[in-house]
Amino acid sequence: KPVFRFAPSPNGRLHLGHALSALTNQAMVLKVGGHLLLRIEDIDLTRSRAEFVEGIVEDLAWLGIAFEPGIRRQSEHFDDYAKALDALRERGLIYPCFRSRQEIRAEVTAWETEAGRPWPTDPDGAPLYPGPCKALEPGDGMRRIAAGEPHVLRLDMAKARAIAGKALSYTVFDGEGGTRVVMAAPDRWGDVVLARKDVPTSYHLAVVVDDALQGVTHVVRGRDLEAATDIHVVLQHLLGLPTPLYHFHRLLLDKDGRKLAKSRQSDSLAALRAAGGSPAAIRRRLGFA
Ligand code: GLU
């Protein structure tokens, strides 16, 4: 049976964009058949708050979206992500990096000034990792980790590609029975971060491990995560996990053309409800009759 999931991060109240995502999942489950799971993506312990988890559950119930019993909270499963990291480490696919984001920016800016052209960026607009931690002697890295030096763990994308193969693809479904195969282009992300000192995993790693552990077959999420799927497909190959089918729904933009964000509290469902909005009105507004 198909398994879908809605996987919000509890660092704010749900807004209309989340409602669109949850309702799209629900509509697809109704069409295809299957189960809908709720997963709380709370690996960032500094930003996640218990009251937001309660808010999510409350808002979704109010919207009329039912989930299978049992909510998986990622913060309770750091062991699972550590195991996946170990498997990658054993094959020499990750390396520690001791540069901070600021140091990388400074280095990139210096390079750009000298070269007179922009340094390449990843699909999210962040500069591709310029090295050179990869070249560190492994013993040297271990010594610095043991000494407690702050660091992140990066995926060696060139090596990952060499192992996973150049022809990586995944299948997108449209909910009407149609599918198309998409080539993944993970190289455009460079050596992505898979774990940090304060957050011992990353969105990419946790999402891939959990989708597999939970038997998710159909991932329905926003277009803002379409490009990141390339990274997920590589990780699935490296970890021997199945690749689900994917569907990317449209994004809601505010009047300035920006993506709705929790940080701006744009159109939170709680605020709409307090102002007298009804679940039916929200469904209609988002195109679900
Ligand atoms: N937790 C992510 C978010 O809130 C969504 C993850 C996913 O659907 O893959 O944007």
XYZ file of C-alpha atoms and ligand atoms in Angstrom:
299
model
C 0.000 0.000 0.000
C 1.261 3.493 -0.830
C 2.584 5.483 2.121
C 2.615 9.282 2.072
C 3.905 11.687 4.703
C 3.600 15.312 5.692
C 6.775 16.421 7.457
C 6.699 19.934 8.921
C 9.390 21.466 11.117
C 8.038 22.809 14.436
C 9.752 26.183 14.439
C 6.601 28.235 14.031
C 2.872 27.899 13.465
C 1.679 26.320 10.236
C 0.724 28.776 7.497
C -1.254 28.531 4.275
C 1.738 27.033 2.458
C 1.760 24.106 4.867
C -1.989 23.740 4.472
C -1.480 23.478 0.715
C 1.161 20.801 1.234
C -0.910 18.808 3.723
C -4.062 19.086 1.604
C -2.165 18.017 -1.532
C -0.935 14.958 0.357
C -4.462 14.211 1.528
C -5.918 14.594 -1.963
C -3.290 12.266 -3.436
C -3.858 9.668 -0.738
C -7.572 9.744 -1.577
C -6.810 9.314 -5.260
C -4.066 6.683 -5.060
C -5.175 4.992 -1.847
C -2.820 4.377 1.046
C -1.735 5.869 4.341
C -0.733 9.343 5.416
C 1.904 9.741 8.126
C 2.791 12.820 10.146
C 6.481 13.327 10.861
C 7.861 16.135 12.974
C 11.217 17.323 11.625
C 12.665 18.748 14.800
C 16.384 18.013 14.486
C 17.164 21.674 15.114
C 16.677 21.628 18.864
C 17.340 25.341 19.245
C 14.500 26.331 16.897
C 11.972 23.567 17.593
C 9.476 24.137 20.372
C 7.005 21.743 21.986
C 4.205 24.312 21.718
C 4.677 24.396 17.940
C 4.329 20.604 17.760
C 1.036 20.915 19.622
C 0.056 23.736 17.298
C 0.788 21.592 14.232
C -1.330 18.716 15.494
C -4.148 21.084 16.429
C -4.091 23.000 13.127
C -4.080 19.812 11.045
C -6.970 18.326 13.011
C -8.878 21.574 12.571
C -8.215 21.456 8.805
C -9.670 17.962 8.766
C -6.558 16.007 7.860
C -6.283 12.590 9.489
C -2.996 10.753 9.955
C -2.103 7.202 10.846
C -1.521 6.816 14.590
C 2.073 7.313 15.742
C 3.942 10.527 15.026
C 7.657 10.135 14.352
C 9.710 12.882 15.947
C 13.155 13.093 14.436
C 14.708 14.371 17.668
C 13.996 10.945 19.191
C 15.925 9.112 16.485
C 19.397 10.660 16.341
C 20.756 7.080 16.663
C 19.293 6.142 13.300
C 21.014 9.074 11.601
C 24.291 8.331 13.400
C 24.185 4.782 11.994
C 23.761 6.114 8.486
C 26.665 8.529 9.019
C 28.810 5.627 10.249
C 28.014 3.642 7.122
C 29.111 6.581 4.962
C 32.201 7.169 7.087
C 33.305 3.553 6.787
C 33.371 3.927 3.041
C 35.335 7.169 3.211
C 32.416 9.192 1.868
C 32.396 11.935 4.479
C 35.109 14.160 5.854
C 35.264 16.716 8.654
C 35.423 20.366 7.718
C 36.620 22.958 10.199
C 35.706 26.078 8.261
C 32.814 28.212 9.432
C 30.252 29.627 7.043
C 31.794 33.089 7.505
C 35.277 31.805 6.654
C 33.931 30.187 3.504
C 32.148 33.406 2.490
C 35.298 35.460 3.079
C 37.363 33.034 1.043
C 34.851 33.055 -1.799
C 34.612 36.855 -1.790
C 38.403 37.144 -1.933
C 38.471 34.731 -4.866
C 35.730 36.675 -6.674
C 37.504 39.997 -6.213
C 40.677 38.565 -7.648
C 39.062 36.596 -10.471
C 36.544 39.283 -11.381
C 33.751 36.755 -11.724
C 31.266 35.087 -9.369
C 32.077 31.867 -7.549
C 29.559 29.104 -8.406
C 26.605 28.688 -6.079
C 24.315 25.760 -5.299
C 20.578 25.822 -6.206
C 19.824 27.534 -2.874
C 22.262 30.313 -3.691
C 24.981 29.314 -1.212
C 28.569 29.221 -2.488
C 29.754 25.746 -3.445
C 32.182 24.500 -0.868
C 35.646 25.571 -2.084
C 37.724 23.042 -0.124
C 40.319 22.455 1.122
C 39.387 20.401 4.203
C 39.022 17.382 1.971
C 42.785 17.388 1.545
C 43.369 17.176 5.309
C 45.261 14.127 6.503
C 42.645 11.852 8.154
C 44.831 11.653 11.291
C 44.946 15.419 11.431
C 41.162 15.661 11.218
C 40.708 13.073 13.970
C 43.104 14.946 16.221
C 41.226 18.223 15.734
C 37.857 16.521 16.346
C 39.223 14.908 19.508
C 40.424 18.345 20.626
C 36.824 19.541 20.364
C 37.310 21.877 17.417
C 33.941 22.872 15.883
C 33.361 21.183 12.561
C 30.763 19.840 10.158
C 30.756 16.574 8.220
C 30.583 16.931 4.454
C 29.727 14.424 1.779
C 32.559 13.888 -0.704
C 30.324 14.371 -3.731
C 32.918 13.342 -6.321
C 33.492 10.063 -4.506
C 29.760 9.624 -3.929
C 29.171 10.040 -7.649
C 31.928 7.595 -8.478
C 30.252 4.975 -6.279
C 26.579 5.731 -6.932
C 27.090 6.133 -10.664
C 26.621 9.022 -13.026
C 23.151 8.084 -14.260
C 21.018 8.736 -11.190
C 17.343 9.359 -11.700
C 14.034 9.402 -9.899
C 10.383 9.302 -10.899
C 7.933 12.168 -10.539
C 4.204 11.344 -10.382
C 1.404 13.762 -11.146
C -1.449 12.184 -9.203
C -3.422 11.507 -12.390
C -1.568 8.285 -13.116
C 1.191 9.948 -15.120
C 4.890 9.635 -14.323
C 8.128 10.943 -15.772
C 11.747 10.113 -15.073
C 14.048 12.948 -14.041
C 17.838 12.842 -14.089
C 19.405 13.877 -10.800
C 22.234 16.407 -10.958
C 23.706 16.353 -7.449
C 27.060 17.777 -8.539
C 25.486 21.228 -8.546
C 25.302 20.966 -4.745
C 28.977 20.222 -4.167
C 30.131 18.717 -0.871
C 26.945 19.212 1.165
C 26.938 19.238 4.954
C 25.465 16.041 6.424
C 25.960 16.776 10.120
C 26.970 19.577 12.458
C 28.286 19.659 15.973
C 25.093 21.135 17.416
C 22.783 19.164 15.094
C 24.343 15.698 14.622
C 22.473 15.144 11.354
C 21.021 17.304 8.592
C 17.701 17.690 6.851
C 19.026 15.689 3.876
C 20.261 12.729 5.882
C 17.300 12.567 8.278
C 14.704 12.813 5.517
C 16.306 9.998 3.519
C 16.715 7.697 6.527
C 13.178 8.342 7.769
C 11.430 7.994 4.432
C 13.050 4.548 4.154
C 12.459 3.501 7.776
C 8.816 4.531 7.547
C 8.304 2.792 4.226
C 7.327 6.020 2.479
C 6.566 5.315 -1.178
C 5.177 8.717 -2.247
C 6.806 11.998 -1.246
C 4.606 15.051 -1.843
C 6.330 18.335 -1.028
C 6.866 21.847 -2.367
C 8.894 22.817 -5.420
C 11.363 24.507 -3.089
C 12.656 21.021 -2.277
C 12.785 19.751 -5.844
C 16.488 20.488 -6.391
C 17.433 18.954 -3.024
C 15.938 15.672 -4.205
C 19.157 15.184 -6.194
C 21.063 14.922 -2.925
C 18.463 12.571 -1.493
C 18.723 10.220 -4.457
C 22.519 10.019 -4.088
C 22.187 9.269 -0.371
C 19.571 6.595 -1.059
C 21.977 4.899 -3.449
C 24.917 5.096 -1.069
C 22.876 3.755 1.857
C 21.115 1.065 -0.162
C 17.669 2.587 0.432
C 14.766 2.662 -2.025
C 13.949 5.881 -3.852
C 10.278 6.857 -3.387
C 8.177 8.501 -6.078
C 8.078 12.285 -5.871
C 5.543 15.019 -6.522
C 6.382 18.719 -6.143
C 3.485 21.064 -5.637
C 3.325 24.795 -6.376
C 4.410 27.296 -3.755
C 2.274 30.065 -2.358
C 3.809 33.504 -2.658
C 3.013 36.577 -0.604
C 2.105 39.860 -2.288
C 5.796 40.702 -2.695
C 6.328 37.469 -4.585
C 8.258 35.804 -1.775
C 7.633 32.307 -0.499
C 5.448 32.288 2.612
C 7.624 31.832 5.666
C 6.933 30.898 9.245
C 9.342 33.547 10.446
C 7.072 36.248 9.011
C 3.978 34.580 10.502
C 2.369 35.105 7.110
C -1.164 33.837 7.126
C -0.770 31.366 9.966
C -3.671 28.953 10.193
C -4.097 29.905 13.849
C -4.492 33.582 12.895
C -6.928 32.765 10.095
C -8.952 30.626 12.481
C -8.946 33.341 15.162
C -10.207 35.780 12.533
C -13.191 33.525 11.881
C -11.810 31.542 8.931
C -13.185 28.068 8.382
C -11.463 24.925 7.117
C -13.882 24.916 4.176
C -12.910 28.474 3.226
C -9.212 27.581 3.371
C -9.751 24.498 1.227
C -11.621 26.577 -1.329
C -8.992 29.315 -1.286
C -6.291 26.724 -1.991
C -8.229 25.034 -4.767
C -9.531 21.963 -2.897
C -13.286 21.870 -3.294
N 10.588 19.568 7.032
C 10.567 20.193 5.744
C 9.865 21.538 5.817
O 9.233 21.851 6.791
C 9.859 19.344 4.688
C 10.567 18.074 4.438
C 10.087 17.272 3.241
O 8.900 17.267 2.905
O 10.935 16.583 2.672
O 9.959 22.324 4.902
